[in-house]
mmCIF file of C-alpha atoms in Angstrom:
data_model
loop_
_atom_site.group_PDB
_atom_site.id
_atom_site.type_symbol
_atom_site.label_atom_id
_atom_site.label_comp_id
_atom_site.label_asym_id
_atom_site.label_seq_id
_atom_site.Cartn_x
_atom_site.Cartn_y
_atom_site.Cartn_z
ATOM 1 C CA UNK A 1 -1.722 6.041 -7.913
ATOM 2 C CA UNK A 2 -4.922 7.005 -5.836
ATOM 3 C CA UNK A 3 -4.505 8.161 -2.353
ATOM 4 C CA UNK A 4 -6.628 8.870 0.227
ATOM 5 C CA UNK A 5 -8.707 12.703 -0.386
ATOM 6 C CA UNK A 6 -10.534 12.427 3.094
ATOM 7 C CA UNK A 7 -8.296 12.838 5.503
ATOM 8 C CA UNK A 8 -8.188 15.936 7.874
ATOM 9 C CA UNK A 9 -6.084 17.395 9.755
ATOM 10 C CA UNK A 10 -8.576 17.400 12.614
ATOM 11 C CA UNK A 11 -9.240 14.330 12.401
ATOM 12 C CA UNK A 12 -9.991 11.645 15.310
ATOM 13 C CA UNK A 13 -8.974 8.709 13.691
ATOM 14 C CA UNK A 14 -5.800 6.633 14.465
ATOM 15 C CA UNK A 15 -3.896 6.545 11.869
ATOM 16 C CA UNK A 16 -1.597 3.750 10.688
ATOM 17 C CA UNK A 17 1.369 5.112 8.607
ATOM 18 C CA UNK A 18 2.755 2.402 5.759
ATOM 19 C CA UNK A 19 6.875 2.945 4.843
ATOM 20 C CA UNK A 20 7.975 1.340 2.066
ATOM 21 C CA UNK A 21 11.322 -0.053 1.183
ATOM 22 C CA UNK A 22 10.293 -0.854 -2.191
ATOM 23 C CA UNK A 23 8.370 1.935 -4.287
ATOM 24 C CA UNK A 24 6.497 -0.256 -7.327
ATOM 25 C CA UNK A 25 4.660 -3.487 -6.310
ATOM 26 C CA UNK A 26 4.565 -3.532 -2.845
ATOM 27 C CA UNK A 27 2.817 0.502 -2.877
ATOM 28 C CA UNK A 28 0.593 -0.520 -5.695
ATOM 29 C CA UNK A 29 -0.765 -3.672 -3.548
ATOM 30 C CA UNK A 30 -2.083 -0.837 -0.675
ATOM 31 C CA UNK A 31 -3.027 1.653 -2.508
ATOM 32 C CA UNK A 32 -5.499 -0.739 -3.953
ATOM 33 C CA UNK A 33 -6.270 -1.946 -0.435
ATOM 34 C CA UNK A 34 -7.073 1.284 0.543
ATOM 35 C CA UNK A 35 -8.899 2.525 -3.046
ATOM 36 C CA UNK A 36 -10.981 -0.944 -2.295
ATOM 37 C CA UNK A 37 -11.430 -0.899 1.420
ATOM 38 C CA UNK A 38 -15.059 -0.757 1.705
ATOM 39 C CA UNK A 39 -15.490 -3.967 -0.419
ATOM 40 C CA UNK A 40 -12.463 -5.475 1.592
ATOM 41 C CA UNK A 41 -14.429 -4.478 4.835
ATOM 42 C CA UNK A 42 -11.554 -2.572 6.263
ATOM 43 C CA UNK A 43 -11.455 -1.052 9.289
ATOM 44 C CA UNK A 44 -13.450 2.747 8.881
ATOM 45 C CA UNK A 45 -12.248 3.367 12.014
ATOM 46 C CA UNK A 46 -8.773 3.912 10.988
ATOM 47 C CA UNK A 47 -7.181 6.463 7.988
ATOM 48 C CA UNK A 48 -4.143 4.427 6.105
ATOM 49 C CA UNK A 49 -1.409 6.979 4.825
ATOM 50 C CA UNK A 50 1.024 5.949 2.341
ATOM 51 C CA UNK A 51 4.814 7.548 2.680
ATOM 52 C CA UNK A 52 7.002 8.260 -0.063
ATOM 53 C CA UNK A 53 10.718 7.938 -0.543
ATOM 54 C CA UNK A 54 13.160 10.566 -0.702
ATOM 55 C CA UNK A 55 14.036 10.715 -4.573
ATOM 56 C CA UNK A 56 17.774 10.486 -3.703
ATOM 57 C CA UNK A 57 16.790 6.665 -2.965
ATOM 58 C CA UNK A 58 14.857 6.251 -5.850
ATOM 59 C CA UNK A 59 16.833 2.531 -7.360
ATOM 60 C CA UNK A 60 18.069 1.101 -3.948
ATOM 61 C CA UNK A 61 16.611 -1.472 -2.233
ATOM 62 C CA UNK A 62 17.798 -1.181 2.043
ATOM 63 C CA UNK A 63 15.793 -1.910 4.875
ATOM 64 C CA UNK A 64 18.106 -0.003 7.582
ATOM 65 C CA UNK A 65 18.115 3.342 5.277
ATOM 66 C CA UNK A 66 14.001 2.829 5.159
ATOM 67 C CA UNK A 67 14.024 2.262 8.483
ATOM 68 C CA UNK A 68 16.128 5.836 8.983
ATOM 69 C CA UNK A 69 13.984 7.332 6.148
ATOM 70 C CA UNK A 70 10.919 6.580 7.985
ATOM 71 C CA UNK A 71 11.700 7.805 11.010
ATOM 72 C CA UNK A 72 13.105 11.074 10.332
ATOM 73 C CA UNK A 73 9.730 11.474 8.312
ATOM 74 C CA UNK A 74 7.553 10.651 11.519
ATOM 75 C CA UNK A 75 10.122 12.722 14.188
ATOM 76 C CA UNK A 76 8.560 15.770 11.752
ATOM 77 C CA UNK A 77 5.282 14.562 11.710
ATOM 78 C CA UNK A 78 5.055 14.336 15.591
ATOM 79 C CA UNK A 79 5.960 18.208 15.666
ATOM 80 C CA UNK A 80 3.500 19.111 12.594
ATOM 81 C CA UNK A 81 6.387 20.010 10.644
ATOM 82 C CA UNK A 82 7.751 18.768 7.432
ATOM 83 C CA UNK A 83 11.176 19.115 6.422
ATOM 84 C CA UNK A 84 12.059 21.336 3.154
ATOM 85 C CA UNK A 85 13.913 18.745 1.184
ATOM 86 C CA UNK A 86 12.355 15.395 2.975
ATOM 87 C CA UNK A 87 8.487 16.989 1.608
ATOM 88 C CA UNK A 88 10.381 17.791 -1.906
ATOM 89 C CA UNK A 89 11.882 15.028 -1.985
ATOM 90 C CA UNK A 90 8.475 12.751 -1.773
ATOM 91 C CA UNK A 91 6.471 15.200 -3.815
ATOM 92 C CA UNK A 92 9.531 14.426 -6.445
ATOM 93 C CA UNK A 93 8.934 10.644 -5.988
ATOM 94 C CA UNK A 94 5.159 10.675 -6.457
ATOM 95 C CA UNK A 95 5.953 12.536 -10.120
ATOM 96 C CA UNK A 96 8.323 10.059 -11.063
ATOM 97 C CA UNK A 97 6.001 7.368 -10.774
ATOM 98 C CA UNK A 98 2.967 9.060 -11.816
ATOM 99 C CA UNK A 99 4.214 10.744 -15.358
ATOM 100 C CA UNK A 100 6.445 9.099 -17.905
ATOM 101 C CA UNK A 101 7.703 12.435 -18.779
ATOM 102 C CA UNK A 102 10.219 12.137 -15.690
ATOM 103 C CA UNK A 103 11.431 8.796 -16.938
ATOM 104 C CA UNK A 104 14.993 9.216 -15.292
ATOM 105 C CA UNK A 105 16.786 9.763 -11.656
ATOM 106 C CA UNK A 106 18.539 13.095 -13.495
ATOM 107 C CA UNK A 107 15.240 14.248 -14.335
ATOM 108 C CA UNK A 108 13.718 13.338 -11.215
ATOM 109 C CA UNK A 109 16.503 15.509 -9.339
ATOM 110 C CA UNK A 110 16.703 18.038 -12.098
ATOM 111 C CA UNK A 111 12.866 18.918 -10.617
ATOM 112 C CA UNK A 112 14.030 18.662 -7.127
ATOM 113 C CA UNK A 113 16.638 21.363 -7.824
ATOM 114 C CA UNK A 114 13.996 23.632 -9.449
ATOM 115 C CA UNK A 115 11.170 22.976 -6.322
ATOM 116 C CA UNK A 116 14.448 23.656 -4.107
ATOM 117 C CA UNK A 117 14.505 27.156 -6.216
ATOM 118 C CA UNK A 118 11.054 27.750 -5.796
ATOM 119 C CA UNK A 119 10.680 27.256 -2.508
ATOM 120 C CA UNK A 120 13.798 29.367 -1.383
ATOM 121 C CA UNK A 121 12.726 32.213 -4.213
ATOM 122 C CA UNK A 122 9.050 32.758 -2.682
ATOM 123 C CA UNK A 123 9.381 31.547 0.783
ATOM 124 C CA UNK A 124 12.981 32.207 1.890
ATOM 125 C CA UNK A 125 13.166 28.516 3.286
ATOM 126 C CA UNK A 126 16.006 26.727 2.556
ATOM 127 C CA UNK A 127 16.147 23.207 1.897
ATOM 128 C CA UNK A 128 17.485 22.149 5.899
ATOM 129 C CA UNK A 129 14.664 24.196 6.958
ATOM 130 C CA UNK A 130 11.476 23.032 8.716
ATOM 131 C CA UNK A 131 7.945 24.985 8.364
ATOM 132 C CA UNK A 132 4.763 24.050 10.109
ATOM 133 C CA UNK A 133 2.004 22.799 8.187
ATOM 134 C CA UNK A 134 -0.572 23.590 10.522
ATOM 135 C CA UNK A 135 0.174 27.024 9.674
ATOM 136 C CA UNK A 136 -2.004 29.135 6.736
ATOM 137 C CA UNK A 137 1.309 29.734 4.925
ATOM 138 C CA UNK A 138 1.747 26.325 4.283
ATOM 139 C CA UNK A 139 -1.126 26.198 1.520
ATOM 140 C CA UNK A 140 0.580 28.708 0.087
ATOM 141 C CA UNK A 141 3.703 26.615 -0.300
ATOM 142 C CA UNK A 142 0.969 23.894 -1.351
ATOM 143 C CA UNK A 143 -0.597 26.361 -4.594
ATOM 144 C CA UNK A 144 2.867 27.338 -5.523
ATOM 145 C CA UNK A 145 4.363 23.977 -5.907
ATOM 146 C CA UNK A 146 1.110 22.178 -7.435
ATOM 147 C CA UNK A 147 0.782 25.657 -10.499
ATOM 148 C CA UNK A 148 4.560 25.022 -10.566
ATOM 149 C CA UNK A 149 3.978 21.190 -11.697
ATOM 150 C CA UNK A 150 0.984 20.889 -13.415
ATOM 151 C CA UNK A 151 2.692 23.624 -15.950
ATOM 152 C CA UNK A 152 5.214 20.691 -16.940
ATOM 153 C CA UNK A 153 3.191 17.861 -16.210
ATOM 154 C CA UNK A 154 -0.059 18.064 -15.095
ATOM 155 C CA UNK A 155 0.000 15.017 -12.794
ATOM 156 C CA UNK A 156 -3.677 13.241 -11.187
ATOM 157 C CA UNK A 157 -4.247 13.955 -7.732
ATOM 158 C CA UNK A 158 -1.279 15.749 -7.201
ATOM 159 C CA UNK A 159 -2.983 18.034 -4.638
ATOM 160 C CA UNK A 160 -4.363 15.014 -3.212
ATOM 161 C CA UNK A 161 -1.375 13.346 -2.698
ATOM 162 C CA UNK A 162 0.387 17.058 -0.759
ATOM 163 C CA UNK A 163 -2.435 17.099 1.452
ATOM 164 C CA UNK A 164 -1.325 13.487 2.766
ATOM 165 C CA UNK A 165 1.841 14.890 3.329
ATOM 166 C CA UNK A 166 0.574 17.062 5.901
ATOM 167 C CA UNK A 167 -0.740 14.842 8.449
ATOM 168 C CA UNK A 168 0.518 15.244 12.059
ATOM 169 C CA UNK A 169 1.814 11.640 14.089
ATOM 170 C CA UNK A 170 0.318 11.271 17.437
ATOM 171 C CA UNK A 171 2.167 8.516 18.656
ATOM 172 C CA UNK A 172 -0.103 8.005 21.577
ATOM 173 C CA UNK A 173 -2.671 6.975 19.239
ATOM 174 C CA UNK A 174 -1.033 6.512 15.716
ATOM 175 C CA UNK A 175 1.301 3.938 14.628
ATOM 176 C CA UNK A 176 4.024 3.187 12.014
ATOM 177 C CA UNK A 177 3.955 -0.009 9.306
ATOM 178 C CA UNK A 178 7.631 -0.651 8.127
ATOM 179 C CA UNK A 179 7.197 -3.106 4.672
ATOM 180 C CA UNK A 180 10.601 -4.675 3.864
ATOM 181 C CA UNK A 181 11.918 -6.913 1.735
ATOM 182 C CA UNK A 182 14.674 -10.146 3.784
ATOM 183 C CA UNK A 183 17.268 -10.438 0.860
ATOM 184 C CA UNK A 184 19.715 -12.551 2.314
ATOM 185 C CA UNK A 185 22.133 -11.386 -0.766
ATOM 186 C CA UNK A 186 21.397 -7.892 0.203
ATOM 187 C CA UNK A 187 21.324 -7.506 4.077
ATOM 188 C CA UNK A 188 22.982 -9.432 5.963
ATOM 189 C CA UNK A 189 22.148 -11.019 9.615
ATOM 190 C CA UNK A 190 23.908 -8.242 11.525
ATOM 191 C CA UNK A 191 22.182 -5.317 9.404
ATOM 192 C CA UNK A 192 18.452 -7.782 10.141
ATOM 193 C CA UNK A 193 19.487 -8.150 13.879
ATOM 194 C CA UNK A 194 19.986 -4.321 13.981
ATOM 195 C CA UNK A 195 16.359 -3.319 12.142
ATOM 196 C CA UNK A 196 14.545 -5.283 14.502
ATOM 197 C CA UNK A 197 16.401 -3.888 17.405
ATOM 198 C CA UNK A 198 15.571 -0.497 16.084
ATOM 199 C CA UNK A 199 12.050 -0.399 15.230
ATOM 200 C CA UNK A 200 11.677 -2.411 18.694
ATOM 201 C CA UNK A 201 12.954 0.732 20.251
ATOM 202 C CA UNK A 202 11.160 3.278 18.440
ATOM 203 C CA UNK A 203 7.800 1.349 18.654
ATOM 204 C CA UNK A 204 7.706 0.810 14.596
ATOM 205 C CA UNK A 205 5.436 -2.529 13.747
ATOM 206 C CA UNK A 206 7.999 -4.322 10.969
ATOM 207 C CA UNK A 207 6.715 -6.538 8.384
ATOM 208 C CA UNK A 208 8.813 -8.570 6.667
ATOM 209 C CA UNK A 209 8.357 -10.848 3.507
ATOM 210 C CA UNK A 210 11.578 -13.568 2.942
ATOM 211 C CA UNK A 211 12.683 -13.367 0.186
ATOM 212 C CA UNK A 212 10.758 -10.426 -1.380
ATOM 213 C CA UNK A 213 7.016 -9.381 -2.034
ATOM 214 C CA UNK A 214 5.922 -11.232 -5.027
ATOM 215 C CA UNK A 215 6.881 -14.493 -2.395
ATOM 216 C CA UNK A 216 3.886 -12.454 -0.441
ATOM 217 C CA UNK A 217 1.506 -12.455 -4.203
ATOM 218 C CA UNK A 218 2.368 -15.921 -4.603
ATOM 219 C CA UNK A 219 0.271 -16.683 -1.223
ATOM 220 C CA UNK A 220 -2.751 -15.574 -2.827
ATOM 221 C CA UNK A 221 -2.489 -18.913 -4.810
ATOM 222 C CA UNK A 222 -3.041 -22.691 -3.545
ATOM 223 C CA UNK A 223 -0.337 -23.625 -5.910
ATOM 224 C CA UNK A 224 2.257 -22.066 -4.285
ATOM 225 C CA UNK A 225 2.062 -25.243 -1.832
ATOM 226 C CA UNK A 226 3.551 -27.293 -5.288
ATOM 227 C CA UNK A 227 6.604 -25.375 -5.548
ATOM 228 C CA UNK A 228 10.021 -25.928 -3.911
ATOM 229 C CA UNK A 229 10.685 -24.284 -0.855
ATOM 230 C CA UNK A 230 13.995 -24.149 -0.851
ATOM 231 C CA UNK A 231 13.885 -22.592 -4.381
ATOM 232 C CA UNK A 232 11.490 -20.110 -3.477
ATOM 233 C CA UNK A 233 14.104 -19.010 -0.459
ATOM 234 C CA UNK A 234 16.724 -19.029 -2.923
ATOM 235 C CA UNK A 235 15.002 -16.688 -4.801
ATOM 236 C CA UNK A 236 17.681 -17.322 -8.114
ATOM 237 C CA UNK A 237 17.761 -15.349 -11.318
ATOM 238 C CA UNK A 238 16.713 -17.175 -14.159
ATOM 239 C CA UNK A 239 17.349 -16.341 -17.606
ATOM 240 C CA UNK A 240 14.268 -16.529 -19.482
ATOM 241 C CA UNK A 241 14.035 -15.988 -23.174
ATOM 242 C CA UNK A 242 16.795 -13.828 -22.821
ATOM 243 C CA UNK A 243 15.469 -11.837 -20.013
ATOM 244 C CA UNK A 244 16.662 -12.121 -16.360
ATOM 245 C CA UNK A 245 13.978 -12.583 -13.652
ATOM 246 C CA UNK A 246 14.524 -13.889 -10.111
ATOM 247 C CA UNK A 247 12.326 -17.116 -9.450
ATOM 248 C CA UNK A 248 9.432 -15.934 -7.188
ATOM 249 C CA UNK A 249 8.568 -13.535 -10.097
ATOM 250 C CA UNK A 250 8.748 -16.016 -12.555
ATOM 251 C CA UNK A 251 6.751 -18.464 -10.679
ATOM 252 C CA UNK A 252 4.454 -15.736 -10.023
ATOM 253 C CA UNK A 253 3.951 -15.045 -13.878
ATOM 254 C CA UNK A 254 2.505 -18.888 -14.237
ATOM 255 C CA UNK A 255 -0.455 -18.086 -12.393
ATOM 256 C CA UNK A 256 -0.411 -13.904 -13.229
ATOM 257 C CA UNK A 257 0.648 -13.898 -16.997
ATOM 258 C CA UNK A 258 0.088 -10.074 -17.404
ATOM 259 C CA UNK A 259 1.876 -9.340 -13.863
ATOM 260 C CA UNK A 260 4.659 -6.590 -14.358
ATOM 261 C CA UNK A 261 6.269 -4.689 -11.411
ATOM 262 C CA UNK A 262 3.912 -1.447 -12.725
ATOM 263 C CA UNK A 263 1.036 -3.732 -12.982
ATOM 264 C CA UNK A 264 0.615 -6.086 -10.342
ATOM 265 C CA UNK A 265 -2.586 -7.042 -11.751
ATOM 266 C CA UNK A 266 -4.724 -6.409 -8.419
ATOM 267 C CA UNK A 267 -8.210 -7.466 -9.931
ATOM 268 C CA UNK A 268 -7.009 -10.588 -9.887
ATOM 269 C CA UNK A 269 -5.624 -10.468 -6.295
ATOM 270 C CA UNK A 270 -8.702 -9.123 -4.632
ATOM 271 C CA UNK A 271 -10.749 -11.905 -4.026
ATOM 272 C CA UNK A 272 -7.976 -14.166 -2.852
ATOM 273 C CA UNK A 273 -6.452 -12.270 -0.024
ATOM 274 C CA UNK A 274 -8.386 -13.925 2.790
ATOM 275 C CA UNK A 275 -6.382 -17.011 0.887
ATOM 276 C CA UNK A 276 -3.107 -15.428 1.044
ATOM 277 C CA UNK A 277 -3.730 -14.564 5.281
ATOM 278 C CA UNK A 278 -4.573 -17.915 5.580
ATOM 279 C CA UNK A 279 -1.695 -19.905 2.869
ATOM 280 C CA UNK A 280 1.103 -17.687 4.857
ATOM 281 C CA UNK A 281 0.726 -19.659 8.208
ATOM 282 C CA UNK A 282 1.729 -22.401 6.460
ATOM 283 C CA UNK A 283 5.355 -20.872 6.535
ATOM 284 C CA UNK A 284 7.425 -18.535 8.918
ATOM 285 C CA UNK A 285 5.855 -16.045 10.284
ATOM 286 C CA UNK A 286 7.899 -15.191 13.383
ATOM 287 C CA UNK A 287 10.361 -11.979 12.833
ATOM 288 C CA UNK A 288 12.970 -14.281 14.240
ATOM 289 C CA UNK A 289 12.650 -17.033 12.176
ATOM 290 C CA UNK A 290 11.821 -14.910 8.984
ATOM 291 C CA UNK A 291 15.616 -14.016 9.613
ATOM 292 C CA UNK A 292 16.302 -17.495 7.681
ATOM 293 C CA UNK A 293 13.450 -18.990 6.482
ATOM 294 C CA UNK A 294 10.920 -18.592 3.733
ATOM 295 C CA UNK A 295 7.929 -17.117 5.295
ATOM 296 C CA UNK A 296 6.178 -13.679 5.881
ATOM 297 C CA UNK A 297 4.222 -11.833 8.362
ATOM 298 C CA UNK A 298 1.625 -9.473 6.089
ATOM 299 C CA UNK A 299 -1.237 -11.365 6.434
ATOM 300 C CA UNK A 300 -0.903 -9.975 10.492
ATOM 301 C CA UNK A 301 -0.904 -6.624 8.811
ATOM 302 C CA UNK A 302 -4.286 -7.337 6.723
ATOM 303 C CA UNK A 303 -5.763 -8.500 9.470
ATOM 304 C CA UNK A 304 -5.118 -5.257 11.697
ATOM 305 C CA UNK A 305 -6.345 -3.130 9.291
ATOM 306 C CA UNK A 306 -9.624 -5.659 8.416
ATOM 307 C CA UNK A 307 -12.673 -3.910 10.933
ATOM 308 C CA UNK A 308 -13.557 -7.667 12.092
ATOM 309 C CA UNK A 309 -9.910 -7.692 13.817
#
């Protein structure tokens, strides 16, 4: 993954803030919106910051604890602070999915513990505490953890990737992209009811993709128009030479052969977005409705972050 090495503390920019609820395809598909977004004629007037999970998430799949996730992260960002164990914890993620040498949760924590030991060993924080990164001393925490890493794994751009996760909220200018997932089998209509009610109050823009993000892929494509709806909503596993893959995946791998959920195979997505925008008003893409129907509402995110908006 390539984030983002421009952005400044100082800077003017507003800044639009994408949470995740999934880690794999759906942060792949912007981080190549934002590694292309000069060809894609995004906006230059805005900076695009990617946030990370906490790795005690890493393998669920909830859009109330994203929701929760999210906004502890920004309540810390409005105060230019960062939380210990919340800035471990997403420093932890981006090595997990940037090295195959942390190929499992236990190894994954088993670093968390030892950053949790580093930190309290040079810097007397503990993990509840907060520090300010606007202050000098927090480049010092900065140097320590990256020499600390890149003596186990020397990970790209992990430097890069810290300095995102110092930029301050203004939430009279900035504003906050939740990116779920509506799995009817996994959230149910109370638990929906309640995320919109909550990012309603706390001003967070929700976009939602029902039943899942490769439906969202799948837009990029005319053909989508030729297959069921109601199976696309349904979203089944199929068993598939052995191998278990829900339907929007495997439709998706008719017209992306080499797509994987590590490899979403974004040269060949590119071109076709401005299809995708236009292919997803064809279905649902109300919040309301998106409760129960096949739809999605991303293209309205491309579109705020395209500079001819």
């Amino acid at each position: 993954m390539r984030l983002e090495s421009n952005i400044k503390l100082e800077s003017k920019k507003k800044k639009i803030f994408l949470s995740f609820e999934g880690v794999k395809t759906e942060v792949q598909y912007f981080d190549q919106l934002i590694q292309h977004r000069s060809e894609l004629n995004i906006n230059p007037n805005i900076e695009i910051i990617l946030m990370m999970r906490n790795h005690t998430f890493l393998g669920w799949s909830n859009p109330l604890k994203a929701f929760k996730r999210t906004k502890y992260c920004i309540d810390n960002l409005s105060k230019n602070q960062r939380n210990v164990s919340s800035f471990i914890s997403s420093i932890d993620e981006f090595c997990f999915y940037n090295t195959q040498l942390l190929s499992t949760k236990d190894e994954a924590s088993s670093l968390y513990d030892s950053l949790v030991i580093l930190i309290k060993n040079n810097f007397k924080l503990d993990k509840t505490n907060n520090f300010n990164f606007t202050h000098p001393g927090s480049i010092d925490i900065k140097e320590c953890i990256i020499t600390f890493i890149n003596n186990k794994f020397k990970i790209k751009d992990l430097d890069v990737f810290i300095d995102s996760q110092f930029i301050p909220f203004n939430p009279y200018r900035d504003e906050v992209c939740l990116i779920v997932d509506r799995d009817s089998r996994s959230v149910s209509n109370n638990q929906y009811d309640t995320l919109l009610k909550y990012c309603g109050i706390n001003k967070f823009n929700l976009f939602v993709s029902n039943p899942c993000f490769e439906f969202w892929l799948l837009l990029h494509f005319d053909e989508i128009f030729d297959i069921d709806k109601a199976e696309l909503l349904d979203n089944k596993k199929l068993l598939i030479d052995g191998c278990e893959i829900h339907f929007c995946e495997y439709e998706l791998k008719k017209l992306l052969p080499n797509f994987e959920k590590n490899n979403i195979c974004f040269s060949s997505l590119i071109n076709r977005i401005n299809i995708a925008v236009s292919n997803e008003k064809y279905y649902e893409e109300s919040l309301l409705t998106l409760k129960t129907e096949l739809g999605s509402n991303f293209g309205q995110l491309l579109t705020k972050l395209f500079a001819n908006s």
